[in-house]
Amino acid sequence: MLAEIITIGDEILIGQIVDTNSAWMANQLNLIGVSVKQVTSVSDDEAHILQTLKDAEQRADIILITGGLGPTKDDITKKTLAKYFGMGFRRDEAALEMVRQIFEKYKRPLIDINMQQADVPDGCEVIVNRNGTAPCMWFEQNDKIFVSMPGVPYEMMYLMDDEILPRIKSRLKLPSIIHKTILTANIGESFLAKEIEEVEDRLPAHIKLAYLPKLGQVRLRLSAKGEDELTLRAEVEVYAKAIIAKVDKFVVIDEDIPLEKAILNVMKERGLTLSTAESCTGGYIAHLITQHPGCSSVYWGGAVAYAYELKASILGVNEKTLATFGAVSEETVTEMAEGAVKHFKTDYAIAVSGIAGPDGGTEDKPVGTVWIAVSSKHKTVAKVFNFSNKRIQNIERSASAALNLLLNLLKEDL
Amino acid sequence: MLAEIITIGDEILIGQIVDTNSAWMANQLNLIGVSVKQVTSVSDDEAHILQTLKDAEQRADIILITGGLGPTKDDITKKTLAKYFGMGFRRDEAALEMVRQIFEKYKRPLIDINMQQADVPDGCEVIVNRNGTAPCMWFEQNDKIFVSMPGVPYEMMYLMDDEILPRIKSRLKLPSIIHKTILTANIGESFLAKEIEEVEDRLPAHIKLAYLPKLGQVRLRLSAKGEDELTLRAEVEVYAKAIIAKVDKFVVIDEDIPLEKAILNVMKERGLTLSTAESCTGGYIAHLITQHPGCSSVYWGGAVAYAYELKASILGVNEKTLATFGAVSEETVTEMAEGAVKHFKTDYAIAVSGIAGPDGGTEDKPVGTVWIAVSSKHKTVAKVFNFSNKRIQNIERSASAALNLLLNLLKEDL
């Protein structure tokens, strides 16, 4: 079963927003056995949208459309869909009621432009959107399903979770897709490929292997498609085990979870606690960790010690150390990590201090120089990295490297 | 001048990664006057890639392709491009030299699969990639330009910045595009539309207005296209001023920058300092702030006080307050904000404490209940919010609301 995703609106095409919706939708569709053939972003241009719908209808069985449903004049998705299907308009009572309720809840006057949100092409089925004023619309034509949803991520997500995915599942007889991901670190893509070549060469046609490299980690993803889920799962497990046997020491975890979540799981299982002391990563490591539900049983918190004063006052870094060696040094980052373990009373701590850039570099310590330390009550490991001259990348790569160092220390301590 | 962006690879289509490349590329292209007509993501499937190239060539003048250039078997972009243009292969000496240098730098043995990275379709021009082993390839056919780049974001960004954009600019006679963005907060999209209707109705055909809503903020973007940049800029300024005059009290800033950057600018100008005390946002506000170069002159740092113990020890929250009112309360969040101002010695502080979910809610304080306080040396404002039951959204909306409250306090203090 094939789907296509079409996002409508200028925002993506002029680079104002990143299209996070499509990745989320694609992931959900894959989980129920629907493959996404293409993701297409087009602007609010009637002729282009009509052509895109026609192309998608030829390739896919399900076409999911987001965006262009706002009350303002630049949003033309609804009119264009009516034209595509040759439909007129009707005002939908259930949708209008939802608009009324939302305006009542926020105590705002209901004006005509908002009521027009309840006008829909007369041949569609309306699926009420409980989180916004733009209704979701379900069309069928020539055995193809078209669903138009708002582009606001959480409105789209609720509609997909609560309405669209269950309907798709119950309507269509779907093949099973099984994914199995192995997260590796500290080894490059081509070396991985060489190590596991023998396994890759004997994969059957219905099982595919993909390499997904990111920030010093490579995810290996096996995907199997077929009729019987249990058989597929068993088959994939055999190949996954064969891969793991070949590259065991580089395997972080055989689940599709981020590195920090893998660490949280290991620490939770062992009853360990963690804190952070961040300078140049500025709270990014804390944010990565606290995205995950249930992190509070492991993660106690930490400091974002940007200023010298805070490195001293919160983390207890010696002012002499700062003055002698500078903030970006083995000595300072070691005291930061050890200070976090001591003052925050956790079993482990991560500390990062570096020059994220674009300014602040010197000849000795150019932009991209980052000291990272990880500390337990018994041991501290500090390491220097030389990343790029781009700020955001330096922050992300520092976080990834810091988590990697922590994982290695946790493995040692087993 | 029209461009299309094609991303090749399963990663986006199965939802493993979010396509951040396309938004970045689109933004850069717009800045030099190239409009992006379509962004298309397709998988590593030869027939589908060939059709996508053909369609794009019919619509656009420049086709930028990312991804599918890795050394492993699932990457087929290079072979497919050779087929599309009817070319054979040659080994490129400059590209091979770069591969050699990179392997030398990282002290890794060079194996055959890596040397094959330097094999390119024989009719393309190779643009050396200084940050990775996959070369960038430039093709021309029927007055159309095709550029194939690696999908690794920082490799692509360097190539675009240093090579591709300058070449496009020097090769093509481009029209000017001027964007002007007005960031508003505390007003909904439809109310904004009503307030500025009169201005919108008299916009000339070559100036477009778009509404870009996100997390309680709406960006209004005027885009003008034409020959003379100075004339366009002057025209757009007139309409921008007219819009600002209608919705003055909701305008944060008339620049296309994020809310936290607008705040940093205001505080820097007034010589003010800021700290943060985050519980449920877990470092996300600190991360938003520290993404921006130069933030250190305003932002001193803060605490991620996840555990009760850290709220008391770092921020000086009274343990009795925590015991009596709980961590998610007006009293606690007020002490957190005032504690940050006092202990971190800053002029202003932001504090957030809430239940991000999915667990931890009670009848009185359901998931999504978030207390936010902003504090100066003279005044603290605390406010409760009721967001959704989705963790990531609660974190993002809390951060946005907190920044909004800070901005309002800064405005009061003027």
CSV table of N, CA and C in Angstrom, one decimal, chain A residues 11 13-19 23 26-27 30 36-42 45 48 72-74 108-109 111 114 154 157-158 161 181 189-191 193-194 201 210-212 219 221 256 282-284 286-287 290-293 295-296 300-304 306-307 310 314 344 358 388-391 393, chain B residues 11-19 23 26-27 30 36-41 45 48 72-74 108-109 111 114 154 157-158 161 181 189-191 193-194 201 210-212 219 221 256 282-284 286-287 290-293 295-296 300-304 306-307 310 314 344 358 388-391 393:
chain,number,residue,atom,x,y,z
A,11,GLU,N,5.6,28.5,3.2
A,11,GLU,CA,6.5,28.5,4.4
A,11,GLU,C,7.7,27.6,4.1
A,13,LEU,N,8.8,26.4,1.2
A,13,LEU,CA,9.5,26.7,0.0
A,13,LEU,C,10.3,28.0,0.1
A,14,ILE,N,10.0,28.8,1.0
A,14,ILE,CA,10.9,30.0,1.2
A,14,ILE,C,11.8,29.7,2.4
A,15,GLY,N,11.7,28.6,3.0
A,15,GLY,CA,12.6,28.2,4.1
A,15,GLY,C,12.3,28.8,5.4
A,16,GLN,N,11.1,29.3,5.6
A,16,GLN,CA,10.7,29.9,6.9
A,16,GLN,C,10.5,28.8,8.0
A,17,ILE,N,10.0,27.6,7.5
A,17,ILE,CA,9.8,26.5,8.5
A,17,ILE,C,10.4,25.3,7.9
A,18,VAL,N,10.8,24.4,8.9
A,18,VAL,CA,11.3,23.0,8.5
A,18,VAL,C,10.0,22.1,8.5
A,19,ASP,N,9.9,21.3,7.5
A,19,ASP,CA,8.8,20.3,7.4
A,19,ASP,C,9.0,19.2,8.4
A,23,ALA,N,8.0,13.9,8.2
A,23,ALA,CA,8.7,12.8,8.8
A,23,ALA,C,7.9,12.1,9.8
A,26,ALA,N,5.2,10.0,8.0
A,26,ALA,CA,5.8,8.9,7.3
A,26,ALA,C,6.1,7.8,8.3
A,27,ASN,N,6.6,8.2,9.5
A,27,ASN,CA,6.9,7.2,10.5
A,27,ASN,C,5.7,6.5,10.9
A,30,ASN,N,4.5,4.1,8.1
A,30,ASN,CA,5.3,2.9,8.1
A,30,ASN,C,5.0,1.9,9.1
A,36,VAL,N,5.7,5.2,2.2
A,36,VAL,CA,5.5,6.5,1.6
A,36,VAL,C,6.4,6.6,0.3
A,37,LYS,N,5.7,6.8,-0.8
A,37,LYS,CA,6.4,6.8,-2.1
A,37,LYS,C,7.1,8.2,-2.4
A,38,GLN,N,6.4,9.2,-2.0
A,38,GLN,CA,7.0,10.6,-2.3
A,38,GLN,C,6.4,11.6,-1.3
A,39,VAL,N,7.3,12.6,-0.9
A,39,VAL,CA,6.8,13.7,-0.2
A,39,VAL,C,7.0,14.9,-1.1
A,40,THR,N,6.0,15.7,-1.2
A,40,THR,CA,6.1,16.9,-2.1
A,40,THR,C,5.6,18.1,-1.4
A,41,SER,N,6.4,19.2,-1.5
A,41,SER,CA,6.0,20.5,-1.0
A,41,SER,C,5.8,21.4,-2.2
A,42,VAL,N,4.6,22.0,-2.2
A,42,VAL,CA,4.3,23.0,-3.3
A,42,VAL,C,3.7,24.2,-2.6
A,45,ASP,N,-0.5,27.6,-5.0
A,45,ASP,CA,-0.7,28.0,-6.4
A,45,ASP,C,-1.6,26.9,-7.0
A,48,HIS,N,-0.5,24.4,-9.8
A,48,HIS,CA,0.5,23.5,-9.4
A,48,HIS,C,0.0,22.4,-8.4
A,72,THR,N,-7.1,32.8,6.2
A,72,THR,CA,-6.7,34.0,5.4
A,72,THR,C,-6.7,33.7,3.9
A,73,LYS,N,-6.5,34.8,3.2
A,73,LYS,CA,-6.7,34.8,1.7
A,73,LYS,C,-5.6,34.0,1.0
A,74,ASP,N,-4.4,33.8,1.6
A,74,ASP,CA,-3.4,33.1,1.0
A,74,ASP,C,-3.5,31.6,1.0
A,108,ARG,N,-13.3,34.7,22.7
A,108,ARG,CA,-13.0,35.6,21.6
A,108,ARG,C,-14.3,35.7,20.7
A,109,PRO,N,-14.5,36.9,20.2
A,109,PRO,CA,-15.7,37.1,19.3
A,109,PRO,C,-15.6,36.3,18.0
A,111,ILE,N,-16.1,35.9,14.3
A,111,ILE,CA,-16.4,36.8,13.2
A,111,ILE,C,-16.6,35.9,11.9
A,114,ASN,N,-14.1,33.4,10.5
A,114,ASN,CA,-13.9,32.2,11.3
A,114,ASN,C,-15.0,31.2,10.9
A,154,TYR,N,0.5,20.0,16.0
A,154,TYR,CA,-0.3,19.2,17.0
A,154,TYR,C,-1.7,19.0,16.5
A,157,MET,N,-1.3,16.0,14.3
A,157,MET,CA,-0.9,14.8,15.0
A,157,MET,C,-2.1,14.1,15.7
A,158,TYR,N,-2.9,15.0,16.3
A,158,TYR,CA,-4.1,14.4,17.0
A,158,TYR,C,-5.0,13.8,15.9
A,161,ASP,N,-3.5,10.4,14.8
A,161,ASP,CA,-3.5,9.4,15.9
A,161,ASP,C,-4.9,8.9,16.1
A,181,THR,N,16.3,-1.6,14.1
A,181,THR,CA,17.4,-0.6,14.0
A,181,THR,C,18.5,-1.0,15.0
A,189,GLU,N,30.7,4.8,8.4
A,189,GLU,CA,29.8,4.1,7.5
A,189,GLU,C,30.5,3.0,6.7
A,190,SER,N,31.6,3.4,6.1
A,190,SER,CA,32.2,2.5,5.1
A,190,SER,C,32.9,1.3,5.8
A,191,PHE,N,33.4,1.6,7.1
A,191,PHE,CA,34.0,0.5,7.8
A,191,PHE,C,32.9,-0.5,8.3
A,193,ALA,N,30.2,-1.0,6.7
A,193,ALA,CA,29.8,-1.7,5.5
A,193,ALA,C,30.7,-2.9,5.2
A,194,LYS,N,32.0,-2.7,5.4
A,194,LYS,CA,33.0,-3.7,5.2
A,194,LYS,C,32.9,-4.8,6.2
A,201,ASP,N,25.3,-9.3,1.9
A,201,ASP,CA,25.2,-10.0,0.7
A,201,ASP,C,24.2,-11.1,0.6
A,210,ALA,N,19.6,-0.3,5.4
A,210,ALA,CA,19.9,1.0,5.2
A,210,ALA,C,20.9,1.5,6.2
A,211,TYR,N,21.8,2.4,5.8
A,211,TYR,CA,22.8,3.0,6.7
A,211,TYR,C,22.3,4.5,7.0
A,212,LEU,N,22.2,4.9,8.2
A,212,LEU,CA,21.7,6.2,8.5
A,212,LEU,C,22.7,6.9,9.4
A,219,ARG,N,23.1,4.5,12.3
A,219,ARG,CA,22.0,3.6,12.5
A,219,ARG,C,22.0,2.6,11.3
A,221,ARG,N,19.5,0.0,9.6
A,221,ARG,CA,18.1,-0.3,9.7
A,221,ARG,C,17.7,-1.5,8.7
A,256,ASP,N,15.5,1.4,18.0
A,256,ASP,CA,15.5,2.6,17.3
A,256,ASP,C,15.2,3.8,18.2
A,282,GLY,N,25.1,25.0,26.2
A,282,GLY,CA,24.0,25.9,26.6
A,282,GLY,C,22.7,25.3,26.9
A,283,GLY,N,22.6,24.1,27.5
A,283,GLY,CA,21.3,23.5,27.8
A,283,GLY,C,20.8,22.5,26.8
A,284,TYR,N,21.6,22.3,25.7
A,284,TYR,CA,21.1,21.4,24.7
A,284,TYR,C,21.2,20.0,25.1
A,286,ALA,N,20.9,18.9,28.3
A,286,ALA,CA,19.7,18.8,29.2
A,286,ALA,C,18.4,18.7,28.4
A,287,HIS,N,18.3,19.5,27.4
A,287,HIS,CA,17.1,19.4,26.6
A,287,HIS,C,16.9,18.1,25.9
A,290,THR,N,15.7,15.7,28.6
A,290,THR,CA,14.4,16.0,29.2
A,290,THR,C,13.3,15.9,28.2
A,291,GLN,N,13.6,15.7,26.9
A,291,GLN,CA,12.5,15.4,26.0
A,291,GLN,C,11.8,14.1,26.3
A,292,HIS,N,12.6,13.2,27.0
A,292,HIS,CA,12.1,11.9,27.1
A,292,HIS,C,11.2,11.7,28.4
A,293,PRO,N,10.0,11.2,28.3
A,293,PRO,CA,9.2,10.9,29.4
A,293,PRO,C,9.9,10.0,30.4
A,295,CYS,N,12.4,10.7,32.3
A,295,CYS,CA,13.8,10.9,32.6
A,295,CYS,C,14.1,11.3,34.0
A,296,SER,N,13.1,11.8,34.7
A,296,SER,CA,13.4,12.4,36.0
A,296,SER,C,13.8,11.4,37.0
A,300,TRP,N,18.7,14.5,37.3
A,300,TRP,CA,18.4,15.4,38.4
A,300,TRP,C,18.4,16.9,38.0
A,301,GLY,N,19.1,17.2,36.9
A,301,GLY,CA,19.2,18.5,36.5
A,301,GLY,C,20.6,19.0,36.3
A,302,GLY,N,20.9,20.3,36.3
A,302,GLY,CA,22.2,20.7,36.1
A,302,GLY,C,22.3,22.2,35.9
A,303,ALA,N,23.5,22.6,35.5
A,303,ALA,CA,23.8,24.0,35.4
A,303,ALA,C,24.1,24.4,33.9
A,304,VAL,N,23.5,25.5,33.5
A,304,VAL,CA,24.0,26.1,32.2
A,304,VAL,C,24.9,27.2,32.7
A,306,TYR,N,27.2,29.7,31.7
A,306,TYR,CA,27.7,30.4,30.6
A,306,TYR,C,28.8,31.4,31.0
A,307,ALA,N,28.5,32.1,32.1
A,307,ALA,CA,29.4,33.1,32.6
A,307,ALA,C,30.4,32.4,33.6
A,310,LEU,N,29.2,31.9,37.1
A,310,LEU,CA,28.3,30.8,37.4
A,310,LEU,C,29.1,29.5,37.5
A,314,ILE,N,27.9,28.0,40.9
A,314,ILE,CA,27.1,26.8,40.9
A,314,ILE,C,27.9,25.6,41.0
A,344,PHE,N,25.5,18.4,42.9
A,344,PHE,CA,24.2,18.0,42.5
A,344,PHE,C,23.9,16.6,43.1
A,358,PRO,N,30.4,31.9,16.2
A,358,PRO,CA,31.5,32.1,15.2
A,358,PRO,C,32.7,32.9,15.8
A,388,SER,N,33.8,22.0,13.9
A,388,SER,CA,33.8,22.9,12.7
A,388,SER,C,33.8,24.4,13.2
A,389,ASN,N,33.5,25.3,12.3
A,389,ASN,CA,33.4,26.7,12.7
A,389,ASN,C,31.9,27.1,12.6
A,390,LYS,N,31.0,26.2,12.6
A,390,LYS,CA,29.6,26.5,12.6
A,390,LYS,C,29.0,26.2,14.0
A,391,ARG,N,28.3,27.2,14.5
A,391,ARG,CA,27.9,27.2,15.9
A,391,ARG,C,26.9,26.0,16.2
A,393,GLN,N,26.2,23.3,14.6
A,393,GLN,CA,26.8,22.0,14.5
A,393,GLN,C,27.8,21.7,15.6
B,11,GLU,N,15.5,7.7,4.2
B,11,GLU,CA,15.4,8.2,5.6
B,11,GLU,C,14.2,9.1,5.8
B,12,ILE,N,14.0,10.0,4.9
B,12,ILE,CA,12.8,11.0,5.1
B,12,ILE,C,11.5,10.2,4.9
B,13,LEU,N,11.5,9.3,3.9
B,13,LEU,CA,10.2,8.7,3.6
B,13,LEU,C,9.8,7.6,4.6
B,14,ILE,N,10.7,7.1,5.4
B,14,ILE,CA,10.3,6.3,6.5
B,14,ILE,C,10.3,7.0,7.8
B,15,GLY,N,10.5,8.3,7.8
B,15,GLY,CA,10.4,9.2,8.9
B,15,GLY,C,11.5,9.1,9.9
B,16,GLN,N,12.7,8.6,9.5
B,16,GLN,CA,13.8,8.5,10.4
B,16,GLN,C,14.4,9.8,10.6
B,17,ILE,N,14.4,10.7,9.6
B,17,ILE,CA,15.0,12.0,9.8
B,17,ILE,C,14.1,13.1,9.3
B,18,VAL,N,14.2,14.2,9.8
B,18,VAL,CA,13.4,15.4,9.4
B,18,VAL,C,14.3,16.1,8.3
B,19,ASP,N,13.7,16.5,7.2
B,19,ASP,CA,14.4,17.2,6.2
B,19,ASP,C,14.7,18.6,6.5
B,23,ALA,N,14.7,23.3,3.8
B,23,ALA,CA,14.3,24.6,4.3
B,23,ALA,C,15.5,25.6,4.3
B,26,ALA,N,16.3,26.4,0.6
B,26,ALA,CA,15.2,27.3,0.1
B,26,ALA,C,15.4,28.7,0.6
B,27,ASN,N,15.8,28.8,1.8
B,27,ASN,CA,16.0,30.2,2.4
B,27,ASN,C,17.2,30.9,1.7
B,30,ASN,N,16.2,31.9,-1.9
B,30,ASN,CA,15.3,33.0,-1.9
B,30,ASN,C,16.1,34.3,-1.7
B,36,VAL,N,11.8,28.8,-5.0
B,36,VAL,CA,11.7,27.3,-5.1
B,36,VAL,C,10.3,26.9,-5.4
B,37,LYS,N,10.1,26.2,-6.5
B,37,LYS,CA,8.8,25.8,-7.0
B,37,LYS,C,8.3,24.5,-6.3
B,38,GLN,N,9.2,23.6,-6.0
B,38,GLN,CA,8.8,22.4,-5.4
B,38,GLN,C,9.9,21.7,-4.7
B,39,VAL,N,9.6,21.1,-3.6
B,39,VAL,CA,10.6,20.2,-2.9
B,39,VAL,C,10.0,18.8,-3.0
B,40,THR,N,10.9,17.9,-3.4
B,40,THR,CA,10.4,16.5,-3.6
B,40,THR,C,11.3,15.5,-2.9
B,41,SER,N,10.8,14.6,-2.1
B,41,SER,CA,11.6,13.6,-1.5
B,41,SER,C,11.2,12.3,-2.1
B,45,ASP,N,15.2,4.7,-5.6
B,45,ASP,CA,14.6,3.8,-6.6
B,45,ASP,C,14.8,4.5,-7.9
B,48,HIS,N,12.0,5.9,-10.2
B,48,HIS,CA,11.3,7.0,-9.6
B,48,HIS,C,12.2,8.3,-9.6
B,72,THR,N,27.8,3.2,0.3
B,72,THR,CA,27.2,1.8,0.4
B,72,THR,C,26.2,1.5,-0.7
B,73,LYS,N,25.8,0.3,-0.7
B,73,LYS,CA,25.0,-0.2,-1.9
B,73,LYS,C,23.6,0.4,-2.0
B,74,ASP,N,23.1,0.9,-0.9
B,74,ASP,CA,21.8,1.5,-1.0
B,74,ASP,C,21.8,2.9,-1.7
B,108,ARG,N,42.8,6.8,9.0
B,108,ARG,CA,42.1,5.5,8.8
B,108,ARG,C,42.6,4.9,7.4
B,109,PRO,N,42.6,3.6,7.3
B,109,PRO,CA,43.1,3.0,6.1
B,109,PRO,C,42.1,3.3,5.0
B,111,ILE,N,40.2,2.2,1.9
B,111,ILE,CA,39.8,0.9,1.2
B,111,ILE,C,39.1,1.2,-0.1
B,114,ASN,N,36.0,3.3,-0.6
B,114,ASN,CA,36.1,4.8,-0.4
B,114,ASN,C,36.7,5.4,-1.6
B,154,TYR,N,26.1,19.5,7.1
B,154,TYR,CA,27.1,20.5,7.1
B,154,TYR,C,28.0,20.5,5.8
B,157,MET,N,25.9,22.4,3.4
B,157,MET,CA,25.9,23.9,3.7
B,157,MET,C,27.2,24.5,3.2
B,158,TYR,N,28.3,23.9,3.5
B,158,TYR,CA,29.6,24.5,3.0
B,158,TYR,C,29.6,24.6,1.5
B,161,ASP,N,27.2,27.4,0.4
B,161,ASP,CA,27.8,28.7,0.7
B,161,ASP,C,29.0,29.1,-0.1
B,181,THR,N,9.6,40.8,7.3
B,181,THR,CA,8.8,40.1,8.2
B,181,THR,C,8.5,40.9,9.5
B,189,GLU,N,-4.4,34.7,14.2
B,189,GLU,CA,-4.2,34.9,12.8
B,189,GLU,C,-5.4,35.7,12.2
B,190,SER,N,-6.6,35.2,12.6
B,190,SER,CA,-7.8,35.8,12.0
B,190,SER,C,-8.1,37.2,12.5
B,191,PHE,N,-7.7,37.5,13.7
B,191,PHE,CA,-7.9,38.9,14.2
B,191,PHE,C,-6.9,39.8,13.6
B,193,ALA,N,-5.7,39.4,10.6
B,193,ALA,CA,-6.2,39.6,9.2
B,193,ALA,C,-7.3,40.6,9.2
B,194,LYS,N,-8.1,40.6,10.2
B,194,LYS,CA,-9.2,41.6,10.2
B,194,LYS,C,-8.6,43.0,10.4
B,201,ASP,N,-5.8,44.6,1.2
B,201,ASP,CA,-6.6,44.7,0.0
B,201,ASP,C,-5.9,45.6,-1.0
B,210,ALA,N,2.0,36.9,3.6
B,210,ALA,CA,1.8,35.6,4.1
B,210,ALA,C,1.7,35.7,5.6
B,211,TYR,N,0.8,34.8,6.2
B,211,TYR,CA,0.7,34.7,7.7
B,211,TYR,C,1.4,33.4,8.1
B,212,LEU,N,2.3,33.5,9.0
B,212,LEU,CA,3.0,32.3,9.5
B,212,LEU,C,2.9,32.1,11.0
B,219,ARG,N,3.9,35.4,12.3
B,219,ARG,CA,4.8,36.2,11.5
B,219,ARG,C,4.1,36.7,10.3
B,221,ARG,N,4.6,38.1,6.6
B,221,ARG,CA,5.8,38.3,5.7
B,221,ARG,C,5.3,38.9,4.4
B,256,ASP,N,13.0,39.4,10.7
B,256,ASP,CA,12.7,38.0,10.7
B,256,ASP,C,13.7,37.3,11.6
B,282,GLY,N,13.3,21.9,30.9
B,282,GLY,CA,14.5,21.1,31.0
B,282,GLY,C,15.7,21.6,30.1
B,283,GLY,N,15.9,22.9,30.1
B,283,GLY,CA,17.1,23.4,29.3
B,283,GLY,C,16.7,23.9,27.9
B,284,TYR,N,15.5,23.8,27.6
B,284,TYR,CA,15.1,24.2,26.2
B,284,TYR,C,15.2,25.7,26.0
B,286,ALA,N,17.1,27.7,27.7
B,286,ALA,CA,18.6,28.0,27.6
B,286,ALA,C,19.1,27.7,26.2
B,287,HIS,N,18.7,26.6,25.7
B,287,HIS,CA,19.2,26.2,24.4
B,287,HIS,C,18.7,27.2,23.3
B,290,THR,N,21.0,30.2,23.7
B,290,THR,CA,22.4,30.0,23.4
B,290,THR,C,22.7,29.5,22.0
B,291,GLN,N,21.7,29.3,21.2
B,291,GLN,CA,21.9,29.1,19.8
B,291,GLN,C,22.5,30.3,19.1
B,292,HIS,N,22.2,31.5,19.7
B,292,HIS,CA,22.5,32.7,19.0
B,292,HIS,C,23.9,33.2,19.3
B,293,PRO,N,24.7,33.5,18.3
B,293,PRO,CA,26.1,34.0,18.6
B,293,PRO,C,25.9,35.3,19.4
B,295,CYS,N,25.2,35.8,22.5
B,295,CYS,CA,24.2,35.8,23.6
B,295,CYS,C,24.9,36.0,24.9
B,296,SER,N,26.2,35.7,25.0
B,296,SER,CA,26.9,35.7,26.3
B,296,SER,C,27.0,37.0,26.9
B,300,TRP,N,23.7,34.9,31.2
B,300,TRP,CA,24.8,34.4,32.1
B,300,TRP,C,24.7,32.9,32.3
B,301,GLY,N,23.5,32.3,32.2
B,301,GLY,CA,23.3,30.9,32.4
B,301,GLY,C,22.1,30.6,33.3
B,302,GLY,N,22.1,29.5,33.9
B,302,GLY,CA,21.0,29.2,34.7
B,302,GLY,C,21.0,27.7,35.2
B,303,ALA,N,19.9,27.3,35.8
B,303,ALA,CA,19.8,26.0,36.3
B,303,ALA,C,18.7,25.2,35.6
B,304,VAL,N,19.0,23.9,35.4
B,304,VAL,CA,17.9,23.0,35.0
B,304,VAL,C,17.6,22.2,36.3
B,306,TYR,N,15.6,19.9,37.8
B,306,TYR,CA,14.6,18.9,37.6
B,306,TYR,C,14.1,18.3,39.0
B,307,ALA,N,15.1,17.9,39.8
B,307,ALA,CA,14.8,17.4,41.1
B,307,ALA,C,14.5,18.5,42.1
B,310,LEU,N,17.5,20.1,43.7
B,310,LEU,CA,18.3,21.1,43.0
B,310,LEU,C,17.5,22.5,43.0
B,314,ILE,N,20.3,24.9,44.3
B,314,ILE,CA,20.8,25.9,43.4
B,314,ILE,C,20.1,27.2,43.4
B,344,PHE,N,22.1,34.2,40.7
B,344,PHE,CA,22.9,34.3,39.5
B,344,PHE,C,23.3,35.7,39.2
B,358,PRO,N,4.1,12.6,29.6
B,358,PRO,CA,2.6,12.2,29.6
B,358,PRO,C,2.1,11.8,31.0
B,388,SER,N,-1.3,21.2,26.3
B,388,SER,CA,-1.9,20.0,25.9
B,388,SER,C,-1.4,18.8,26.7
B,389,ASN,N,-1.6,17.6,26.2
B,389,ASN,CA,-1.1,16.4,26.9
B,389,ASN,C,0.1,15.8,26.2
B,390,LYS,N,0.7,16.6,25.3
B,390,LYS,CA,1.9,16.1,24.5
B,390,LYS,C,3.1,16.8,25.1
B,391,ARG,N,4.1,16.0,25.5
B,391,ARG,CA,5.3,16.5,26.1
B,391,ARG,C,6.1,17.5,25.3
B,393,GLN,N,5.3,19.3,22.8
B,393,GLN,CA,4.5,20.6,22.6
B,393,GLN,C,4.5,21.4,23.8
